[in-house]
Short mmCIF file of C-alpha atoms in Angstrom, two decimals:
data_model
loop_
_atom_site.label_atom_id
_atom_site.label_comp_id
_atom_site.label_asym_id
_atom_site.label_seq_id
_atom_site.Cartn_x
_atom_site.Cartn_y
_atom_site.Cartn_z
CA UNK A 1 -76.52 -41.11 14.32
CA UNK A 2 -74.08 -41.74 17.11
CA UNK A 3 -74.64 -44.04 19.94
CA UNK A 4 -76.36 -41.65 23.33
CA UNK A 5 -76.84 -42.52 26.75
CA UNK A 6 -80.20 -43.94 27.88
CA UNK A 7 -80.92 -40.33 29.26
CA UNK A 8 -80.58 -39.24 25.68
CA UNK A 9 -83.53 -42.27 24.09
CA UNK A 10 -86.03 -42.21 27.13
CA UNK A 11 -89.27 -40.49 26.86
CA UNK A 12 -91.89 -39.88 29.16
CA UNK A 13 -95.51 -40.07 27.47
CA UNK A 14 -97.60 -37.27 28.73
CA UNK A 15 -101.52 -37.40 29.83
CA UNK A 16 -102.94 -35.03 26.99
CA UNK A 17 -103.17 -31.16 28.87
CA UNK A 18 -101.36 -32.60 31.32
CA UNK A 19 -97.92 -33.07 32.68
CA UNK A 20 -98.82 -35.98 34.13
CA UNK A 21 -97.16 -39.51 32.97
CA UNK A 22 -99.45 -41.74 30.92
CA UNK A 23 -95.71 -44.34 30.28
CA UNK A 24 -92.69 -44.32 28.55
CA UNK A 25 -91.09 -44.95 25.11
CA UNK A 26 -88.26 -44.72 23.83
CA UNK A 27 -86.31 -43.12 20.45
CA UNK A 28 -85.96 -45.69 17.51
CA UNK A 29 -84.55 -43.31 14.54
CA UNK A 30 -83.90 -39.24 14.08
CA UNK A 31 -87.60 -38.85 14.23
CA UNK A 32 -89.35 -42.19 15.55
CA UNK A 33 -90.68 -43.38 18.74
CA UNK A 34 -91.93 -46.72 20.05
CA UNK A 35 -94.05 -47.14 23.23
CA UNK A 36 -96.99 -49.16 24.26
CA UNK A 37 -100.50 -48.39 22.30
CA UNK A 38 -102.16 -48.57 25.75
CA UNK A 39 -99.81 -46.04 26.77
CA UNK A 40 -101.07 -43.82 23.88
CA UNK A 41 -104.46 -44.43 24.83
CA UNK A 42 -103.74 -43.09 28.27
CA UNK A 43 -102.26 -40.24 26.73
CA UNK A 44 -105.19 -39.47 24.88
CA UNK A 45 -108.08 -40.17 27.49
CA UNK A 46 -109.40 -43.58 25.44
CA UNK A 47 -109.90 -46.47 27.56
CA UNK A 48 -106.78 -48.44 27.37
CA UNK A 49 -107.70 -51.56 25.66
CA UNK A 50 -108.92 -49.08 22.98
CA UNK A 51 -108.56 -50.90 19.35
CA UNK A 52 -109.17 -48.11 16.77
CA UNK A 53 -105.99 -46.64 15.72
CA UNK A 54 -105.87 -43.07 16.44
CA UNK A 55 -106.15 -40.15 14.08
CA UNK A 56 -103.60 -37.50 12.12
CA UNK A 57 -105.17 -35.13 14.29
CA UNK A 58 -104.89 -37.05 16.98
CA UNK A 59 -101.51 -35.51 19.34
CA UNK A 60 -99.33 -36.92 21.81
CA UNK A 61 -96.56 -35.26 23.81
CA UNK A 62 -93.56 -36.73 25.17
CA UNK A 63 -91.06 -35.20 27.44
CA UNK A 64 -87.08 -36.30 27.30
CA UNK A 65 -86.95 -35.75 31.17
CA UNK A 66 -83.51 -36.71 31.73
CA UNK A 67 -82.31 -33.52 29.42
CA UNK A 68 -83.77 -30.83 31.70
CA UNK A 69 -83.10 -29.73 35.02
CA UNK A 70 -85.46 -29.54 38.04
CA UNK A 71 -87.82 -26.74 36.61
CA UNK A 72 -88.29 -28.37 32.91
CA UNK A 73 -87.41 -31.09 30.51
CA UNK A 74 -87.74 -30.82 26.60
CA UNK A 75 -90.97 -31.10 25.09
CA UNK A 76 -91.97 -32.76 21.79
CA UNK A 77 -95.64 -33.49 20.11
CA UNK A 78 -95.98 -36.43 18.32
CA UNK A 79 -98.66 -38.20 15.71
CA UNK A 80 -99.24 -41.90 15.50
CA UNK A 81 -97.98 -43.65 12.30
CA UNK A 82 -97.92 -47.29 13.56
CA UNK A 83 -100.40 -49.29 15.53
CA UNK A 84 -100.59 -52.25 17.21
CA UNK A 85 -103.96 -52.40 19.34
CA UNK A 86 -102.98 -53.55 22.93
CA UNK A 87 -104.81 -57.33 23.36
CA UNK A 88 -108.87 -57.14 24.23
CA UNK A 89 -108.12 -60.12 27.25
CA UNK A 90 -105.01 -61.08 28.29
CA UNK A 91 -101.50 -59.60 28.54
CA UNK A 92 -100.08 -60.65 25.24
CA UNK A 93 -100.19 -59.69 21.51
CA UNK A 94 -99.74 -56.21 19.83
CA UNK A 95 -99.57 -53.40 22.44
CA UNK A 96 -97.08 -51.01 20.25
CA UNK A 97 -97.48 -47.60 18.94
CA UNK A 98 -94.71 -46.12 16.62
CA UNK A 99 -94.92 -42.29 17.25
CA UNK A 100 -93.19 -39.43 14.84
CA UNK A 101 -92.50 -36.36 15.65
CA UNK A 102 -94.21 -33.13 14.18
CA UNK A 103 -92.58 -29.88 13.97
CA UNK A 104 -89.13 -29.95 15.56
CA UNK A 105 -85.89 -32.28 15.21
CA UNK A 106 -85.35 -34.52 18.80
CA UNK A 107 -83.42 -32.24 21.42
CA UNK A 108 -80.42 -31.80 21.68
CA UNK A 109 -78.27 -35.08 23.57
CA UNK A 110 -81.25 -37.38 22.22
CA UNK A 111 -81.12 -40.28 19.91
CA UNK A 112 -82.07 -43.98 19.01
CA UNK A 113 -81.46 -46.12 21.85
CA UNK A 114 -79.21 -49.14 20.80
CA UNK A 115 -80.93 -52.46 20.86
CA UNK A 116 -79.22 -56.12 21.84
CA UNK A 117 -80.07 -59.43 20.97
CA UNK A 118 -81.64 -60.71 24.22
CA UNK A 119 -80.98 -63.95 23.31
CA UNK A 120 -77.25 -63.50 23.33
CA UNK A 121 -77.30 -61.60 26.66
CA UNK A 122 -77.29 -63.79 29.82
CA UNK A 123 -77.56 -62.94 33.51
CA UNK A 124 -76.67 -59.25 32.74
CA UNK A 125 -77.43 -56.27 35.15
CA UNK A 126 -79.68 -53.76 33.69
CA UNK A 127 -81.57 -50.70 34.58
CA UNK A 128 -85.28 -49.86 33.46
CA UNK A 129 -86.88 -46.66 33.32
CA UNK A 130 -90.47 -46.04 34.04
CA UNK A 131 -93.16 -44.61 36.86
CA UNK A 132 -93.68 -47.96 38.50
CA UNK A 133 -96.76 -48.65 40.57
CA UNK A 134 -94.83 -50.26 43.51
CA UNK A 135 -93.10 -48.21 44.92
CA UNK A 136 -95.71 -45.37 44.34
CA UNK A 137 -94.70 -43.28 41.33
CA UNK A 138 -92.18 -40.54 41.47
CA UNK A 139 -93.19 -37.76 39.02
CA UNK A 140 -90.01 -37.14 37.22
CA UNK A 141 -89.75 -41.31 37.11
CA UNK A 142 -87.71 -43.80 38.76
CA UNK A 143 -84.42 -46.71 37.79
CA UNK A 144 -85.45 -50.31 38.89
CA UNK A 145 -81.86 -52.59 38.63
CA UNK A 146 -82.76 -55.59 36.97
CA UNK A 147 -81.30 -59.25 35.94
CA UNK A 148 -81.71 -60.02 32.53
CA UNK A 149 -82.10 -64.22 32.59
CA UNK A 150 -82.50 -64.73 28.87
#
């Protein structure tokens, strides 16, 4: 798989009958997806410090929106295949869900996002994706520029 842009690995997690966000992930492999489990619960109406994994039947769509235009984006369902139930207290500890996708292949310009080793990376500009509270949330998502400290 060649190296895409981040338009090409971001996902927007979708609110089940909805097309409203519930978070973001991002692509990991041809057919793989990580994001938050909270996230997931969101998606799927659970409260979000919900521990029980959830079921095959269980279906979560994600939208690549940076591969449409202004009407529509690409959609894709998903199923859950990992789980790591977000923490009961606290903000730290598990809080992952590996998603893969059912049915079609990704779209077409999308692909695993390439990962660095933060601890080699010092004082770097970056940008980060998501549908922040603060500012209020744009529906189609927002950039927020970044310094990565290490």
């Amino acid at each position: 798989m060649s190296a895409v842009t981040r338009e090409g690995f971001t996902v927007r997690v979708l609110r089940g009958g909805s097309v409203t966000s519930a978070g973001v992930g991002f692509v990991v492999g041809d057919r793989h997806i990580v994001t938050c489990a909270h996230v997931v619960n969101t998606a799927l109406g659970r409260e979000q410090k919900s521990q029980d994994k959830p079921g095959a039947a269980d279906q979560i769509r994600v939208e690549f929106p940076m591969l449409g235009d202004a009407d529509s984006a690409p959609l894709r369902t998903c199923r859950v295949q990992a789980w790591a139930p977000p923490p009961v207290s606290g903000l730290s500890g598990g809080d992952v869900a590996g998603l893969v996708l059912v049915g079609e292949e990704l779209p077409a310009r999308a692909g695993a996002a390439r990962l660095v080793d933060a601890a080699t990376v010092r004082d770097a500009e970056v940008k980060v994706f998501g549908y922040p509270g603060d500012p209020p949330r744009q529906e189609r998502g927002a950039w927020s520029g970044l310094v990565l400290r290490g």
